[in-house]
């Protein structure tokens, strides 16, 4: 059983910073791509940032230069450092990870439960 737990959300004023964390646990052989998604009220869930197994990163245009995704493979964790936050960054943030549980097996994607980020103006 694989479980992702994300944390670190909260209420912050515009211009402030938050750091989100995602911890993976269970019978995991390796974690491939890791990502953070955001779902604003009444909107679909959109990708914010991704990081590959070798550290290549990609960001949504709206967060480039402000957000940084990173990973710690030994701890099975990944992070999203969010700086210069804007009210439009408000939403529920979900971590997502591609997990392989056995050698030669498929990569299955799992979601964290979500953490609320609210940015006040």
PDB file of C-alpha atoms in Angstrom:
ATOM      1  CA  UNK A   1       0.000   0.000   0.000  1.00  0.00           C
ATOM      2  CA  UNK A   2       1.437   3.347  -1.063  1.00  0.00           C
ATOM      3  CA  UNK A   3       0.453   6.552   0.676  1.00  0.00           C
ATOM      4  CA  UNK A   4       1.349  10.172  -0.033  1.00  0.00           C
ATOM      5  CA  UNK A   5       0.882  12.773   2.665  1.00  0.00           C
ATOM      6  CA  UNK A   6       1.234  16.429   1.791  1.00  0.00           C
ATOM      7  CA  UNK A   7       1.538  19.253   4.280  1.00  0.00           C
ATOM      8  CA  UNK A   8       2.683  22.828   4.774  1.00  0.00           C
ATOM      9  CA  UNK A   9      -0.275  24.845   3.567  1.00  0.00           C
ATOM     10  CA  UNK A  10      -1.730  27.782   5.416  1.00  0.00           C
ATOM     11  CA  UNK A  11      -2.812  31.389   5.280  1.00  0.00           C
ATOM     12  CA  UNK A  12      -0.246  33.939   4.143  1.00  0.00           C
ATOM     13  CA  UNK A  13      -0.288  37.519   2.960  1.00  0.00           C
ATOM     14  CA  UNK A  14       0.551  38.408  -0.607  1.00  0.00           C
ATOM     15  CA  UNK A  15       4.298  38.513  -1.070  1.00  0.00           C
ATOM     16  CA  UNK A  16       4.881  35.877   1.572  1.00  0.00           C
ATOM     17  CA  UNK A  17       6.292  32.364   1.309  1.00  0.00           C
ATOM     18  CA  UNK A  18       5.273  28.821   2.108  1.00  0.00           C
ATOM     19  CA  UNK A  19       6.978  25.464   1.720  1.00  0.00           C
ATOM     20  CA  UNK A  20       4.899  22.421   0.939  1.00  0.00           C
ATOM     21  CA  UNK A  21       6.126  18.897   1.634  1.00  0.00           C
ATOM     22  CA  UNK A  22       5.037  15.503   0.378  1.00  0.00           C
ATOM     23  CA  UNK A  23       6.076  12.265   2.043  1.00  0.00           C
ATOM     24  CA  UNK A  24       5.684   8.878   0.397  1.00  0.00           C
ATOM     25  CA  UNK A  25       5.427   5.675   2.388  1.00  0.00           C
ATOM     26  CA  UNK A  26       4.671   2.002   1.793  1.00  0.00           C
ATOM     27  CA  UNK A  27       6.148  -0.723  -0.338  1.00  0.00           C
ATOM     28  CA  UNK A  28       8.058   1.465  -2.779  1.00  0.00           C
ATOM     29  CA  UNK A  29      10.897   0.410  -5.020  1.00  0.00           C
ATOM     30  CA  UNK A  30      11.383   3.805  -6.640  1.00  0.00           C
ATOM     31  CA  UNK A  31       9.625   7.079  -7.261  1.00  0.00           C
ATOM     32  CA  UNK A  32       9.796   8.362 -10.807  1.00  0.00           C
ATOM     33  CA  UNK A  33       8.249  11.718 -11.652  1.00  0.00           C
ATOM     34  CA  UNK A  34       7.009  13.879  -8.829  1.00  0.00           C
ATOM     35  CA  UNK A  35       4.663  16.809  -9.200  1.00  0.00           C
ATOM     36  CA  UNK A  36       2.531  19.410  -7.517  1.00  0.00           C
ATOM     37  CA  UNK A  37      -0.956  20.315  -8.717  1.00  0.00           C
ATOM     38  CA  UNK A  38      -3.260  23.137  -7.712  1.00  0.00           C
ATOM     39  CA  UNK A  39      -7.037  23.288  -7.702  1.00  0.00           C
ATOM     40  CA  UNK A  40      -8.536  26.733  -7.269  1.00  0.00           C
ATOM     41  CA  UNK A  41     -12.172  27.076  -6.157  1.00  0.00           C
ATOM     42  CA  UNK A  42     -14.477  26.081  -8.988  1.00  0.00           C
ATOM     43  CA  UNK A  43     -11.556  25.210 -11.261  1.00  0.00           C
ATOM     44  CA  UNK A  44      -9.979  22.026 -12.537  1.00  0.00           C
ATOM     45  CA  UNK A  45      -6.821  20.613 -11.037  1.00  0.00           C
ATOM     46  CA  UNK A  46      -3.798  21.930 -12.942  1.00  0.00           C
ATOM     47  CA  UNK A  47      -0.131  21.025 -12.785  1.00  0.00           C
ATOM     48  CA  UNK A  48       2.103  23.600 -11.109  1.00  0.00           C
ATOM     49  CA  UNK A  49       5.526  21.964 -11.197  1.00  0.00           C
ATOM     50  CA  UNK A  50       7.136  18.641 -12.035  1.00  0.00           C
ATOM     51  CA  UNK A  51      10.506  17.063 -11.354  1.00  0.00           C
ATOM     52  CA  UNK A  52      11.849  13.962 -13.058  1.00  0.00           C
ATOM     53  CA  UNK A  53      13.751  11.117 -11.436  1.00  0.00           C
ATOM     54  CA  UNK A  54      17.017  12.766 -12.458  1.00  0.00           C
ATOM     55  CA  UNK A  55      16.019  16.247 -11.388  1.00  0.00           C
ATOM     56  CA  UNK A  56      14.715  17.909 -14.514  1.00  0.00           C
ATOM     57  CA  UNK A  57      12.098  20.474 -13.561  1.00  0.00           C
ATOM     58  CA  UNK A  58       9.215  22.138 -15.344  1.00  0.00           C
ATOM     59  CA  UNK A  59       6.859  24.869 -14.198  1.00  0.00           C
ATOM     60  CA  UNK A  60       3.563  26.404 -15.149  1.00  0.00           C
ATOM     61  CA  UNK A  61       4.114  29.844 -16.667  1.00  0.00           C
ATOM     62  CA  UNK A  62       2.202  31.480 -13.823  1.00  0.00           C
ATOM     63  CA  UNK A  63       4.717  30.319 -11.193  1.00  0.00           C
ATOM     64  CA  UNK A  64       8.040  30.451 -13.050  1.00  0.00           C
ATOM     65  CA  UNK A  65      10.624  32.384 -11.092  1.00  0.00           C
ATOM     66  CA  UNK A  66       8.585  32.207  -7.871  1.00  0.00           C
ATOM     67  CA  UNK A  67       8.163  28.497  -7.126  1.00  0.00           C
ATOM     68  CA  UNK A  68      10.842  25.825  -6.847  1.00  0.00           C
ATOM     69  CA  UNK A  69      10.227  22.084  -6.798  1.00  0.00           C
ATOM     70  CA  UNK A  70      12.832  19.781  -5.272  1.00  0.00           C
ATOM     71  CA  UNK A  71      13.121  16.191  -4.126  1.00  0.00           C
ATOM     72  CA  UNK A  72      14.982  14.124  -1.576  1.00  0.00           C
ATOM     73  CA  UNK A  73      15.112  10.564  -2.890  1.00  0.00           C
ATOM     74  CA  UNK A  74      16.619   9.105   0.266  1.00  0.00           C
ATOM     75  CA  UNK A  75      13.732  10.439   2.346  1.00  0.00           C
ATOM     76  CA  UNK A  76      11.130   9.770  -0.363  1.00  0.00           C
ATOM     77  CA  UNK A  77       9.983  13.335  -0.106  1.00  0.00           C
ATOM     78  CA  UNK A  78       9.484  16.257  -2.421  1.00  0.00           C
ATOM     79  CA  UNK A  79       8.870  19.914  -1.791  1.00  0.00           C
ATOM     80  CA  UNK A  80       7.439  23.047  -3.297  1.00  0.00           C
ATOM     81  CA  UNK A  81       9.003  26.309  -2.157  1.00  0.00           C
ATOM     82  CA  UNK A  82       6.580  29.104  -2.962  1.00  0.00           C
ATOM     83  CA  UNK A  83       7.818  32.694  -2.824  1.00  0.00           C
ATOM     84  CA  UNK A  84       6.242  36.011  -3.729  1.00  0.00           C
ATOM     85  CA  UNK A  85       2.819  34.471  -3.328  1.00  0.00           C
ATOM     86  CA  UNK A  86      -0.163  36.107  -5.001  1.00  0.00           C
ATOM     87  CA  UNK A  87      -3.889  35.849  -4.227  1.00  0.00           C
ATOM     88  CA  UNK A  88      -4.328  33.898  -7.470  1.00  0.00           C
ATOM     89  CA  UNK A  89      -2.085  31.172  -6.021  1.00  0.00           C
ATOM     90  CA  UNK A  90      -4.886  30.311  -3.621  1.00  0.00           C
ATOM     91  CA  UNK A  91      -6.155  26.758  -3.848  1.00  0.00           C
ATOM     92  CA  UNK A  92      -5.732  23.213  -2.656  1.00  0.00           C
ATOM     93  CA  UNK A  93      -2.318  21.853  -3.549  1.00  0.00           C
ATOM     94  CA  UNK A  94      -1.896  18.141  -4.204  1.00  0.00           C
ATOM     95  CA  UNK A  95       1.303  16.167  -4.562  1.00  0.00           C
ATOM     96  CA  UNK A  96       1.431  13.441  -7.175  1.00  0.00           C
ATOM     97  CA  UNK A  97       4.032  10.761  -7.613  1.00  0.00           C
ATOM     98  CA  UNK A  98       4.766   7.991 -10.048  1.00  0.00           C
ATOM     99  CA  UNK A  99       5.667   4.937  -7.964  1.00  0.00           C
ATOM    100  CA  UNK A 100       7.166   1.614  -8.937  1.00  0.00           C
ATOM    101  CA  UNK A 101       6.614  -1.086  -6.342  1.00  0.00           C
ATOM    102  CA  UNK A 102       8.579  -3.938  -7.957  1.00  0.00           C
ATOM    103  CA  UNK A 103      11.399  -4.328 -10.424  1.00  0.00           C
ATOM    104  CA  UNK A 104      10.055  -4.404 -13.966  1.00  0.00           C
ATOM    105  CA  UNK A 105       6.599  -3.500 -12.761  1.00  0.00           C
ATOM    106  CA  UNK A 106       4.441  -0.597 -13.950  1.00  0.00           C
ATOM    107  CA  UNK A 107       4.581   2.941 -12.644  1.00  0.00           C
ATOM    108  CA  UNK A 108       1.379   3.841 -10.816  1.00  0.00           C
ATOM    109  CA  UNK A 109       0.452   7.386  -9.873  1.00  0.00           C
ATOM    110  CA  UNK A 110      -0.769   8.349  -6.434  1.00  0.00           C
ATOM    111  CA  UNK A 111      -2.174  11.525  -4.931  1.00  0.00           C
ATOM    112  CA  UNK A 112      -1.757  13.212  -1.597  1.00  0.00           C
ATOM    113  CA  UNK A 113      -4.853  14.304   0.274  1.00  0.00           C
ATOM    114  CA  UNK A 114      -4.287  17.989  -0.490  1.00  0.00           C
ATOM    115  CA  UNK A 115      -3.239  20.986   1.575  1.00  0.00           C
ATOM    116  CA  UNK A 116      -4.995  24.358   1.494  1.00  0.00           C
ATOM    117  CA  UNK A 117      -3.035  27.466   0.561  1.00  0.00           C
ATOM    118  CA  UNK A 118      -4.769  30.806   0.993  1.00  0.00           C
ATOM    119  CA  UNK A 119      -3.077  34.043  -0.023  1.00  0.00           C
ATOM    120  CA  UNK A 120      -4.702  37.223   1.188  1.00  0.00           C
ATOM    121  CA  UNK A 121      -4.309  40.543  -0.579  1.00  0.00           C
TER     122      UNK A 121
END
